[in-house]
């Protein structure tokens, strides 16, 4: 202790004690601040996708993901490991050319028979089966000009069997070249197990699935695909494990079929919500957001026995759609950036949006959410003259096409969108619309206070056509055919109103220029 410090201690022990306490306090504050992870900036987190189908995604879909969402890696399901009559084998392998230009990780998951026999399955044999399938796929990838960086195992191991899983992964590692990254997916139920560390010791990184922890077994259960509480717990726990990880987030919807008594019959992850919304046999009886999120729940009830998209329903059965939004994915991505810390390798989205998959968010929606951008609302209306096939000349008026297209990233809530076209009274001869919409003719007249009032009326008297699409998801196009008695004016007044799945209201009034004849 220096002389001036000794003098201070002798003359003012209380002051010295206060300083000591303050010093300890500053150390504790600094330690606490250091424990809080530094948030990642939007746009700085690497992006990956899972592709989960029986054939590889097209090169165009992968290139779009790289360009629009800046994806760097693709986790591609390459087959399932099955257990049949005591034999392990890979089934449902990919058919078709593997995509190029992106880092591939080939993923192998387990069938139900294997999961049922997992405890008794030979660990060395299971590892060798996975390694053999991977080796064959790597050779195939070389032929396709694709780059394989890793192998991922996606086995929903019961938590009590995690030690068994660790031994299987250790055996699998021995079969792989040093330059191949070995990874696994992780279930939410593993997060609080002491055995998880021994599993993570065997892999280069892992991807905890921060969604889908539980499927609601009864209709009256309200369980979102991704809840903010579950996500925050999973990401915080993954950070504290101090192992490299991607955070797995959900961008898909699923459909649950319940009996009239409320028991779960089946789950489908490949159905088009717009097709269900347009089905005349289904009555929408509930539409609401899950608590604390902008993930939406729609409940339909079947009027009669029917089949839709190979799904058989009986009268009184219920179809429940759990649908994400740009907003729900945006909040999830922000939570990851704030809580994940320095071991975060990126965000992996399930699943890769493709042109033929209406059950996921679009690529533009995913990109906007990951970039922490609010959804953009844009409904484009085009009116063009239509020439019926085989007719060269067209008399004034007659046939027109009204085309509605959602060119934004905001999704309209089912049944909330309406588009009004103002026309000359008496000009409407016929209105024909596609199945995913309803249309009606209205008379818009001022009331006693000078306010406009619209009431249903006959086409002969109407001056407004109201189009109500059941759904108009981003990228979706709806066409309505009109037959008129007189020609349209050059500019047609339109009014658009809708509510988005993020809870925002949108209203727009403008004039649309009626275009010329549509060539057919």
Short mmCIF file of N, CA and C in Angstrom, two decimals, residues 24-184:
data_model
loop_
_atom_site.label_atom_id
_atom_site.label_comp_id
_atom_site.label_asym_id
_atom_site.label_seq_id
_atom_site.Cartn_x
_atom_site.Cartn_y
_atom_site.Cartn_z
N UNK A 24 -16.47 -2.70 -5.69
CA UNK A 24 -17.06 -4.02 -5.87
C UNK A 24 -18.33 -3.92 -6.71
N UNK A 25 -19.12 -2.85 -6.45
CA UNK A 25 -20.35 -2.64 -7.22
C UNK A 25 -20.07 -2.45 -8.69
N UNK A 26 -19.03 -1.66 -8.98
CA UNK A 26 -18.67 -1.44 -10.39
C UNK A 26 -18.22 -2.73 -11.05
N UNK A 27 -17.49 -3.55 -10.32
CA UNK A 27 -17.06 -4.84 -10.86
C UNK A 27 -18.27 -5.72 -11.17
N UNK A 28 -19.24 -5.74 -10.22
CA UNK A 28 -20.43 -6.56 -10.43
C UNK A 28 -21.25 -6.05 -11.61
N UNK A 29 -21.35 -4.72 -11.74
CA UNK A 29 -22.09 -4.16 -12.87
C UNK A 29 -21.41 -4.53 -14.18
N UNK A 30 -20.08 -4.40 -14.18
CA UNK A 30 -19.34 -4.75 -15.38
C UNK A 30 -19.50 -6.22 -15.73
N UNK A 31 -19.49 -7.08 -14.71
CA UNK A 31 -19.67 -8.52 -14.93
C UNK A 31 -21.07 -8.81 -15.48
N UNK A 32 -22.10 -8.11 -14.95
CA UNK A 32 -23.46 -8.31 -15.42
C UNK A 32 -23.61 -7.86 -16.86
N UNK A 33 -23.01 -6.68 -17.17
CA UNK A 33 -23.09 -6.19 -18.53
C UNK A 33 -22.41 -7.16 -19.49
N UNK A 34 -21.29 -7.69 -19.05
CA UNK A 34 -20.55 -8.62 -19.88
C UNK A 34 -21.35 -9.90 -20.14
N UNK A 35 -22.20 -10.30 -19.17
CA UNK A 35 -23.00 -11.51 -19.33
C UNK A 35 -24.11 -11.31 -20.36
N UNK A 36 -24.57 -10.07 -20.58
CA UNK A 36 -25.62 -9.82 -21.55
C UNK A 36 -25.02 -9.89 -22.96
N UNK A 37 -25.61 -10.71 -23.83
CA UNK A 37 -25.03 -10.83 -25.17
C UNK A 37 -25.19 -9.54 -25.97
N UNK A 38 -24.22 -9.29 -26.80
CA UNK A 38 -24.32 -8.14 -27.68
C UNK A 38 -25.24 -8.49 -28.84
N UNK A 39 -26.22 -7.64 -29.10
CA UNK A 39 -27.21 -7.94 -30.13
C UNK A 39 -26.57 -7.87 -31.52
N UNK A 40 -26.98 -8.79 -32.36
CA UNK A 40 -26.56 -8.77 -33.75
C UNK A 40 -27.37 -7.73 -34.51
N UNK A 41 -26.78 -7.08 -35.46
CA UNK A 41 -27.50 -6.14 -36.32
C UNK A 41 -28.25 -6.91 -37.39
N UNK A 42 -29.44 -6.41 -37.75
CA UNK A 42 -30.19 -7.03 -38.84
C UNK A 42 -29.36 -6.98 -40.11
N UNK A 43 -29.34 -8.07 -40.83
CA UNK A 43 -28.55 -8.15 -42.05
C UNK A 43 -27.15 -8.70 -41.84
N UNK A 44 -26.73 -8.86 -40.58
CA UNK A 44 -25.40 -9.38 -40.29
C UNK A 44 -25.41 -10.86 -39.92
N UNK A 45 -26.59 -11.43 -39.75
CA UNK A 45 -26.69 -12.83 -39.36
C UNK A 45 -26.75 -13.69 -40.63
N UNK A 46 -25.85 -14.66 -40.80
CA UNK A 46 -25.91 -15.56 -41.97
C UNK A 46 -27.25 -16.29 -42.02
N UNK A 47 -27.74 -16.53 -43.24
CA UNK A 47 -29.05 -17.14 -43.45
C UNK A 47 -28.90 -18.49 -44.15
N UNK A 48 -29.64 -19.46 -43.66
CA UNK A 48 -29.70 -20.79 -44.28
C UNK A 48 -31.16 -21.23 -44.33
N UNK A 49 -31.42 -22.24 -45.15
CA UNK A 49 -32.77 -22.80 -45.26
C UNK A 49 -32.68 -24.32 -45.16
N UNK A 50 -33.77 -24.91 -44.65
CA UNK A 50 -33.99 -26.34 -44.80
C UNK A 50 -34.87 -26.54 -46.03
N UNK A 51 -34.56 -27.55 -46.85
CA UNK A 51 -35.43 -27.97 -47.96
C UNK A 51 -35.90 -29.38 -47.65
N UNK A 52 -37.22 -29.57 -47.57
CA UNK A 52 -37.76 -30.80 -46.97
C UNK A 52 -38.80 -31.41 -47.90
N UNK A 53 -38.32 -32.04 -48.96
CA UNK A 53 -39.22 -32.66 -49.92
C UNK A 53 -38.51 -33.85 -50.54
N UNK A 54 -39.23 -34.62 -51.38
CA UNK A 54 -38.66 -35.84 -51.93
C UNK A 54 -37.79 -35.60 -53.15
N UNK A 55 -37.83 -34.39 -53.70
CA UNK A 55 -36.94 -34.05 -54.80
C UNK A 55 -36.25 -32.74 -54.48
N UNK A 56 -35.05 -32.53 -54.99
CA UNK A 56 -34.33 -31.30 -54.66
C UNK A 56 -35.08 -30.07 -55.17
N UNK A 57 -34.92 -28.93 -54.51
CA UNK A 57 -35.51 -27.70 -55.04
C UNK A 57 -34.86 -27.35 -56.37
N UNK A 58 -35.58 -26.61 -57.19
CA UNK A 58 -35.03 -26.23 -58.49
C UNK A 58 -33.86 -25.27 -58.31
N UNK A 59 -33.01 -25.24 -59.31
CA UNK A 59 -31.89 -24.31 -59.27
C UNK A 59 -32.39 -22.87 -59.21
N UNK A 60 -33.52 -22.60 -59.86
CA UNK A 60 -34.08 -21.24 -59.83
C UNK A 60 -34.52 -20.85 -58.43
N UNK A 61 -35.16 -21.78 -57.71
CA UNK A 61 -35.60 -21.47 -56.34
C UNK A 61 -34.40 -21.23 -55.42
N UNK A 62 -33.35 -22.02 -55.58
CA UNK A 62 -32.17 -21.85 -54.75
C UNK A 62 -31.46 -20.54 -55.10
N UNK A 63 -31.35 -20.23 -56.38
CA UNK A 63 -30.71 -18.98 -56.79
C UNK A 63 -31.48 -17.78 -56.27
N UNK A 64 -32.81 -17.86 -56.29
CA UNK A 64 -33.63 -16.77 -55.75
C UNK A 64 -33.37 -16.60 -54.26
N UNK A 65 -33.26 -17.71 -53.53
CA UNK A 65 -33.00 -17.63 -52.08
C UNK A 65 -31.65 -16.96 -51.81
N UNK A 66 -30.68 -17.26 -52.64
CA UNK A 66 -29.37 -16.65 -52.48
C UNK A 66 -29.41 -15.15 -52.79
N UNK A 67 -30.17 -14.79 -53.81
CA UNK A 67 -30.21 -13.39 -54.22
C UNK A 67 -31.11 -12.55 -53.33
N UNK A 68 -32.31 -13.05 -53.04
CA UNK A 68 -33.31 -12.25 -52.31
C UNK A 68 -33.06 -12.28 -50.80
N UNK A 69 -32.78 -13.46 -50.24
CA UNK A 69 -32.60 -13.59 -48.79
C UNK A 69 -31.14 -13.73 -48.39
N UNK A 70 -30.24 -13.69 -49.37
CA UNK A 70 -28.79 -13.80 -49.12
C UNK A 70 -28.44 -15.11 -48.40
N UNK A 71 -29.12 -16.18 -48.79
CA UNK A 71 -28.85 -17.49 -48.19
C UNK A 71 -27.46 -17.97 -48.57
N UNK A 72 -26.78 -18.56 -47.58
CA UNK A 72 -25.44 -19.09 -47.80
C UNK A 72 -25.38 -20.61 -47.79
N UNK A 73 -26.33 -21.22 -47.06
CA UNK A 73 -26.28 -22.66 -46.89
C UNK A 73 -27.68 -23.24 -47.07
N UNK A 74 -27.71 -24.50 -47.52
CA UNK A 74 -28.97 -25.21 -47.69
C UNK A 74 -28.84 -26.57 -47.04
N UNK A 75 -29.76 -26.84 -46.09
CA UNK A 75 -29.81 -28.14 -45.43
C UNK A 75 -30.88 -28.96 -46.14
N UNK A 76 -30.42 -29.93 -46.91
CA UNK A 76 -31.27 -30.63 -47.86
C UNK A 76 -31.53 -32.06 -47.40
N UNK A 77 -32.81 -32.38 -47.17
CA UNK A 77 -33.12 -33.74 -46.74
C UNK A 77 -32.80 -34.71 -47.87
N UNK A 78 -31.93 -35.66 -47.59
CA UNK A 78 -31.45 -36.58 -48.62
C UNK A 78 -32.01 -37.99 -48.46
N UNK A 79 -32.88 -38.21 -47.49
CA UNK A 79 -33.48 -39.52 -47.32
C UNK A 79 -33.76 -39.83 -45.86
N UNK A 80 -34.40 -40.98 -45.64
CA UNK A 80 -34.74 -41.44 -44.30
C UNK A 80 -34.04 -42.76 -44.01
N UNK A 81 -33.72 -42.95 -42.75
CA UNK A 81 -33.15 -44.21 -42.31
C UNK A 81 -34.28 -45.03 -41.70
N UNK A 82 -34.48 -46.21 -42.25
CA UNK A 82 -35.63 -47.03 -41.87
C UNK A 82 -35.16 -48.33 -41.20
N UNK A 83 -36.01 -48.88 -40.35
CA UNK A 83 -35.75 -50.16 -39.68
C UNK A 83 -36.86 -51.11 -40.08
N UNK A 84 -36.50 -52.19 -40.81
CA UNK A 84 -37.51 -53.12 -41.29
C UNK A 84 -36.99 -54.55 -41.15
N UNK A 85 -37.67 -55.33 -40.35
CA UNK A 85 -37.31 -56.74 -40.13
C UNK A 85 -35.84 -56.90 -39.74
N UNK A 86 -35.42 -56.03 -38.82
CA UNK A 86 -34.07 -56.13 -38.29
C UNK A 86 -32.99 -55.53 -39.17
N UNK A 87 -33.40 -54.90 -40.27
CA UNK A 87 -32.43 -54.33 -41.22
C UNK A 87 -32.56 -52.81 -41.27
N UNK A 88 -31.42 -52.13 -41.23
CA UNK A 88 -31.37 -50.68 -41.39
C UNK A 88 -31.05 -50.35 -42.84
N UNK A 89 -31.78 -49.40 -43.40
CA UNK A 89 -31.53 -49.00 -44.78
C UNK A 89 -32.03 -47.58 -45.01
N UNK A 90 -31.43 -46.93 -46.02
CA UNK A 90 -31.91 -45.60 -46.41
C UNK A 90 -33.04 -45.76 -47.43
N UNK A 91 -34.14 -45.03 -47.21
CA UNK A 91 -35.25 -45.03 -48.15
C UNK A 91 -35.58 -43.59 -48.51
N UNK A 92 -36.44 -43.43 -49.53
CA UNK A 92 -36.91 -42.11 -49.97
C UNK A 92 -35.75 -41.15 -50.25
N UNK A 93 -34.76 -41.66 -50.95
CA UNK A 93 -33.65 -40.80 -51.34
C UNK A 93 -34.09 -39.77 -52.36
N UNK A 94 -33.30 -38.73 -52.52
CA UNK A 94 -33.62 -37.66 -53.45
C UNK A 94 -33.51 -38.16 -54.89
N UNK A 95 -34.43 -37.68 -55.72
CA UNK A 95 -34.34 -37.93 -57.16
C UNK A 95 -34.26 -36.58 -57.85
N UNK A 96 -33.40 -36.48 -58.84
CA UNK A 96 -33.24 -35.20 -59.51
C UNK A 96 -31.89 -34.59 -59.22
N UNK A 97 -31.57 -33.55 -59.96
CA UNK A 97 -30.27 -32.92 -59.89
C UNK A 97 -30.14 -32.06 -58.63
N UNK A 98 -29.01 -32.15 -57.95
CA UNK A 98 -28.77 -31.34 -56.76
C UNK A 98 -28.41 -29.92 -57.17
N UNK A 99 -28.83 -28.92 -56.39
CA UNK A 99 -28.55 -27.52 -56.75
C UNK A 99 -27.07 -27.18 -56.63
N UNK A 100 -26.67 -26.20 -57.40
CA UNK A 100 -25.28 -25.76 -57.42
C UNK A 100 -25.17 -24.35 -56.85
N UNK A 101 -23.92 -23.97 -56.53
CA UNK A 101 -23.64 -22.59 -56.15
C UNK A 101 -23.91 -22.25 -54.71
N UNK A 102 -24.34 -23.22 -53.90
CA UNK A 102 -24.63 -22.98 -52.49
C UNK A 102 -24.05 -24.11 -51.67
N UNK A 103 -23.66 -23.83 -50.44
CA UNK A 103 -23.10 -24.84 -49.55
C UNK A 103 -24.21 -25.80 -49.11
N UNK A 104 -24.03 -27.08 -49.41
CA UNK A 104 -25.04 -28.08 -49.08
C UNK A 104 -24.66 -28.88 -47.84
N UNK A 105 -25.65 -29.13 -47.00
CA UNK A 105 -25.54 -30.07 -45.89
C UNK A 105 -26.65 -31.10 -46.10
N UNK A 106 -26.29 -32.35 -46.27
CA UNK A 106 -27.26 -33.40 -46.54
C UNK A 106 -27.81 -33.94 -45.22
N UNK A 107 -29.13 -34.01 -45.13
CA UNK A 107 -29.81 -34.33 -43.87
C UNK A 107 -30.51 -35.68 -43.99
N UNK A 108 -30.38 -36.48 -42.92
CA UNK A 108 -31.00 -37.81 -42.87
C UNK A 108 -31.83 -37.89 -41.59
N UNK A 109 -33.10 -38.21 -41.75
CA UNK A 109 -33.95 -38.36 -40.57
C UNK A 109 -34.44 -39.80 -40.45
N UNK A 110 -35.16 -40.06 -39.39
CA UNK A 110 -35.55 -41.44 -39.07
C UNK A 110 -37.04 -41.64 -39.33
N UNK A 111 -37.39 -42.85 -39.79
CA UNK A 111 -38.79 -43.22 -39.93
C UNK A 111 -39.35 -43.59 -38.55
N UNK A 112 -40.66 -43.71 -38.48
CA UNK A 112 -41.29 -44.10 -37.22
C UNK A 112 -40.87 -45.49 -36.75
N UNK A 113 -40.75 -46.48 -37.66
CA UNK A 113 -40.27 -47.79 -37.19
C UNK A 113 -38.89 -47.72 -36.56
N UNK A 114 -38.00 -46.89 -37.11
CA UNK A 114 -36.67 -46.78 -36.50
C UNK A 114 -36.77 -46.10 -35.13
N UNK A 115 -37.57 -45.05 -35.02
CA UNK A 115 -37.71 -44.38 -33.73
C UNK A 115 -38.26 -45.34 -32.68
N UNK A 116 -39.17 -46.21 -33.10
CA UNK A 116 -39.75 -47.17 -32.16
C UNK A 116 -38.73 -48.18 -31.67
N UNK A 117 -37.71 -48.48 -32.51
CA UNK A 117 -36.69 -49.48 -32.14
C UNK A 117 -35.35 -48.84 -31.80
N UNK A 118 -35.34 -47.53 -31.62
CA UNK A 118 -34.07 -46.82 -31.49
C UNK A 118 -33.25 -47.29 -30.29
N UNK A 119 -33.92 -47.60 -29.19
CA UNK A 119 -33.20 -47.99 -27.97
C UNK A 119 -32.43 -49.29 -28.17
N UNK A 120 -32.96 -50.18 -29.00
CA UNK A 120 -32.30 -51.47 -29.21
C UNK A 120 -31.45 -51.51 -30.47
N UNK A 121 -31.49 -50.43 -31.27
CA UNK A 121 -30.74 -50.42 -32.52
C UNK A 121 -29.23 -50.40 -32.23
N UNK A 122 -28.47 -51.13 -33.03
CA UNK A 122 -27.02 -51.16 -32.88
C UNK A 122 -26.45 -49.81 -33.30
N UNK A 123 -25.72 -49.16 -32.38
CA UNK A 123 -25.22 -47.82 -32.63
C UNK A 123 -24.22 -47.79 -33.77
N UNK A 124 -23.31 -48.75 -33.81
CA UNK A 124 -22.30 -48.81 -34.87
C UNK A 124 -22.95 -49.05 -36.23
N UNK A 125 -23.95 -49.94 -36.26
CA UNK A 125 -24.61 -50.24 -37.51
C UNK A 125 -25.42 -49.05 -38.01
N UNK A 126 -26.09 -48.35 -37.10
CA UNK A 126 -26.84 -47.16 -37.47
C UNK A 126 -25.91 -46.10 -38.05
N UNK A 127 -24.78 -45.89 -37.40
CA UNK A 127 -23.80 -44.92 -37.88
C UNK A 127 -23.29 -45.31 -39.26
N UNK A 128 -22.99 -46.58 -39.46
CA UNK A 128 -22.47 -47.04 -40.75
C UNK A 128 -23.51 -46.88 -41.86
N UNK A 129 -24.79 -47.09 -41.53
CA UNK A 129 -25.87 -46.94 -42.52
C UNK A 129 -25.98 -45.49 -42.98
N UNK A 130 -25.94 -44.57 -42.01
CA UNK A 130 -26.01 -43.15 -42.36
C UNK A 130 -24.79 -42.75 -43.19
N UNK A 131 -23.61 -43.20 -42.76
CA UNK A 131 -22.38 -42.86 -43.46
C UNK A 131 -22.37 -43.41 -44.88
N UNK A 132 -22.90 -44.61 -45.08
CA UNK A 132 -22.95 -45.19 -46.41
C UNK A 132 -23.85 -44.41 -47.35
N UNK A 133 -25.02 -44.01 -46.84
CA UNK A 133 -25.93 -43.19 -47.65
C UNK A 133 -25.28 -41.86 -48.01
N UNK A 134 -24.60 -41.26 -47.05
CA UNK A 134 -23.95 -39.97 -47.27
C UNK A 134 -22.84 -40.09 -48.32
N UNK A 135 -22.03 -41.14 -48.22
CA UNK A 135 -20.93 -41.33 -49.18
C UNK A 135 -21.47 -41.44 -50.61
N UNK A 136 -22.57 -42.19 -50.78
CA UNK A 136 -23.16 -42.32 -52.12
C UNK A 136 -23.69 -40.99 -52.62
N UNK A 137 -24.28 -40.20 -51.72
CA UNK A 137 -24.82 -38.91 -52.13
C UNK A 137 -23.72 -37.90 -52.45
N UNK A 138 -22.62 -37.96 -51.72
CA UNK A 138 -21.50 -37.06 -52.01
C UNK A 138 -20.94 -37.35 -53.40
N UNK A 139 -20.84 -38.62 -53.76
CA UNK A 139 -20.35 -38.97 -55.09
C UNK A 139 -21.31 -38.46 -56.16
N UNK A 140 -22.59 -38.61 -55.89
CA UNK A 140 -23.59 -38.09 -56.82
C UNK A 140 -23.49 -36.58 -56.95
N UNK A 141 -23.25 -35.88 -55.84
CA UNK A 141 -23.13 -34.43 -55.86
C UNK A 141 -21.95 -33.99 -56.73
N UNK A 142 -20.86 -34.74 -56.66
CA UNK A 142 -19.70 -34.40 -57.50
C UNK A 142 -20.09 -34.47 -58.98
N UNK A 143 -20.87 -35.48 -59.33
CA UNK A 143 -21.33 -35.62 -60.71
C UNK A 143 -22.20 -34.43 -61.13
N UNK A 144 -23.03 -33.95 -60.19
CA UNK A 144 -23.92 -32.82 -60.47
C UNK A 144 -23.21 -31.47 -60.39
N UNK A 145 -21.96 -31.46 -59.95
CA UNK A 145 -21.24 -30.21 -59.80
C UNK A 145 -21.65 -29.43 -58.57
N UNK A 146 -22.17 -30.14 -57.55
CA UNK A 146 -22.62 -29.49 -56.32
C UNK A 146 -21.57 -29.64 -55.23
N UNK A 147 -21.62 -28.72 -54.26
CA UNK A 147 -20.63 -28.70 -53.18
C UNK A 147 -21.28 -29.12 -51.87
N UNK A 148 -20.82 -30.27 -51.32
CA UNK A 148 -21.35 -30.78 -50.05
C UNK A 148 -20.36 -30.44 -48.93
N UNK A 149 -20.83 -29.69 -47.95
CA UNK A 149 -19.96 -29.28 -46.84
C UNK A 149 -20.20 -30.09 -45.59
N UNK A 150 -21.38 -30.71 -45.46
CA UNK A 150 -21.65 -31.37 -44.20
C UNK A 150 -22.75 -32.41 -44.25
N UNK A 151 -22.84 -33.15 -43.17
CA UNK A 151 -23.87 -34.16 -42.95
C UNK A 151 -24.63 -33.76 -41.69
N UNK A 152 -25.94 -33.77 -41.78
CA UNK A 152 -26.76 -33.46 -40.61
C UNK A 152 -27.68 -34.63 -40.30
N UNK A 153 -27.74 -34.97 -39.02
CA UNK A 153 -28.63 -36.03 -38.55
C UNK A 153 -29.83 -35.38 -37.87
N UNK A 154 -31.01 -35.79 -38.30
CA UNK A 154 -32.25 -35.24 -37.75
C UNK A 154 -33.08 -36.39 -37.19
N UNK A 155 -32.71 -36.84 -36.01
CA UNK A 155 -33.43 -37.94 -35.36
C UNK A 155 -34.06 -37.42 -34.08
N UNK A 156 -35.37 -37.56 -33.99
CA UNK A 156 -36.11 -37.07 -32.82
C UNK A 156 -35.95 -38.04 -31.65
N UNK A 157 -34.76 -38.06 -31.12
CA UNK A 157 -34.42 -38.99 -30.04
C UNK A 157 -35.15 -38.58 -28.76
N UNK A 158 -35.80 -39.52 -28.09
CA UNK A 158 -36.35 -39.19 -26.77
C UNK A 158 -35.24 -38.71 -25.83
N UNK A 159 -35.57 -37.78 -24.98
CA UNK A 159 -34.55 -37.18 -24.11
C UNK A 159 -33.80 -38.22 -23.30
N UNK A 160 -34.47 -39.26 -22.87
CA UNK A 160 -33.81 -40.28 -22.04
C UNK A 160 -32.76 -41.07 -22.83
N UNK A 161 -32.84 -41.02 -24.18
CA UNK A 161 -31.89 -41.77 -25.00
C UNK A 161 -30.76 -40.90 -25.54
N UNK A 162 -30.58 -39.71 -25.02
CA UNK A 162 -29.50 -38.86 -25.50
C UNK A 162 -28.12 -39.50 -25.35
N UNK A 163 -27.81 -40.21 -24.26
CA UNK A 163 -26.51 -40.89 -24.21
C UNK A 163 -26.31 -41.89 -25.35
N UNK A 164 -27.37 -42.60 -25.69
CA UNK A 164 -27.33 -43.53 -26.83
C UNK A 164 -27.03 -42.76 -28.12
N UNK A 165 -27.67 -41.59 -28.28
CA UNK A 165 -27.46 -40.76 -29.46
C UNK A 165 -26.01 -40.28 -29.53
N UNK A 166 -25.45 -39.91 -28.40
CA UNK A 166 -24.05 -39.45 -28.36
C UNK A 166 -23.11 -40.54 -28.86
N UNK A 167 -23.34 -41.77 -28.48
CA UNK A 167 -22.48 -42.87 -28.93
C UNK A 167 -22.64 -43.12 -30.43
N UNK A 168 -23.86 -42.98 -30.93
CA UNK A 168 -24.08 -43.14 -32.36
C UNK A 168 -23.34 -42.06 -33.15
N UNK A 169 -23.40 -40.83 -32.68
CA UNK A 169 -22.72 -39.74 -33.37
C UNK A 169 -21.20 -39.89 -33.31
N UNK A 170 -20.71 -40.39 -32.19
CA UNK A 170 -19.27 -40.62 -32.07
C UNK A 170 -18.83 -41.67 -33.10
N UNK A 171 -19.62 -42.69 -33.27
CA UNK A 171 -19.31 -43.72 -34.26
C UNK A 171 -19.42 -43.17 -35.68
N UNK A 172 -20.39 -42.30 -35.91
CA UNK A 172 -20.57 -41.71 -37.23
C UNK A 172 -19.39 -40.81 -37.58
N UNK A 173 -18.92 -40.06 -36.64
CA UNK A 173 -17.78 -39.17 -36.87
C UNK A 173 -16.58 -39.95 -37.40
N UNK A 174 -16.38 -41.16 -36.92
CA UNK A 174 -15.22 -41.96 -37.34
C UNK A 174 -15.28 -42.33 -38.81
N UNK A 175 -16.49 -42.29 -39.42
CA UNK A 175 -16.64 -42.64 -40.83
C UNK A 175 -16.42 -41.45 -41.77
N UNK A 176 -16.34 -40.23 -41.23
CA UNK A 176 -16.35 -39.04 -42.07
C UNK A 176 -14.96 -38.46 -42.27
N UNK A 177 -14.76 -37.84 -43.43
CA UNK A 177 -13.53 -37.10 -43.66
C UNK A 177 -13.47 -35.90 -42.73
N UNK A 178 -12.26 -35.45 -42.47
CA UNK A 178 -12.09 -34.34 -41.53
C UNK A 178 -12.72 -33.04 -42.04
N UNK A 179 -12.80 -32.87 -43.35
CA UNK A 179 -13.35 -31.63 -43.90
C UNK A 179 -14.87 -31.59 -43.93
N UNK A 180 -15.53 -32.67 -43.51
CA UNK A 180 -16.99 -32.72 -43.49
C UNK A 180 -17.48 -32.29 -42.11
N UNK A 181 -18.40 -31.31 -42.11
CA UNK A 181 -18.99 -30.85 -40.86
C UNK A 181 -20.15 -31.77 -40.47
N UNK A 182 -20.14 -32.18 -39.22
CA UNK A 182 -21.22 -33.02 -38.69
C UNK A 182 -22.09 -32.16 -37.79
N UNK A 183 -23.39 -32.21 -38.04
CA UNK A 183 -24.32 -31.42 -37.23
C UNK A 183 -25.58 -32.22 -36.95
N UNK A 184 -26.39 -31.72 -36.03
CA UNK A 184 -27.67 -32.34 -35.70
C UNK A 184 -28.71 -31.25 -35.55
#
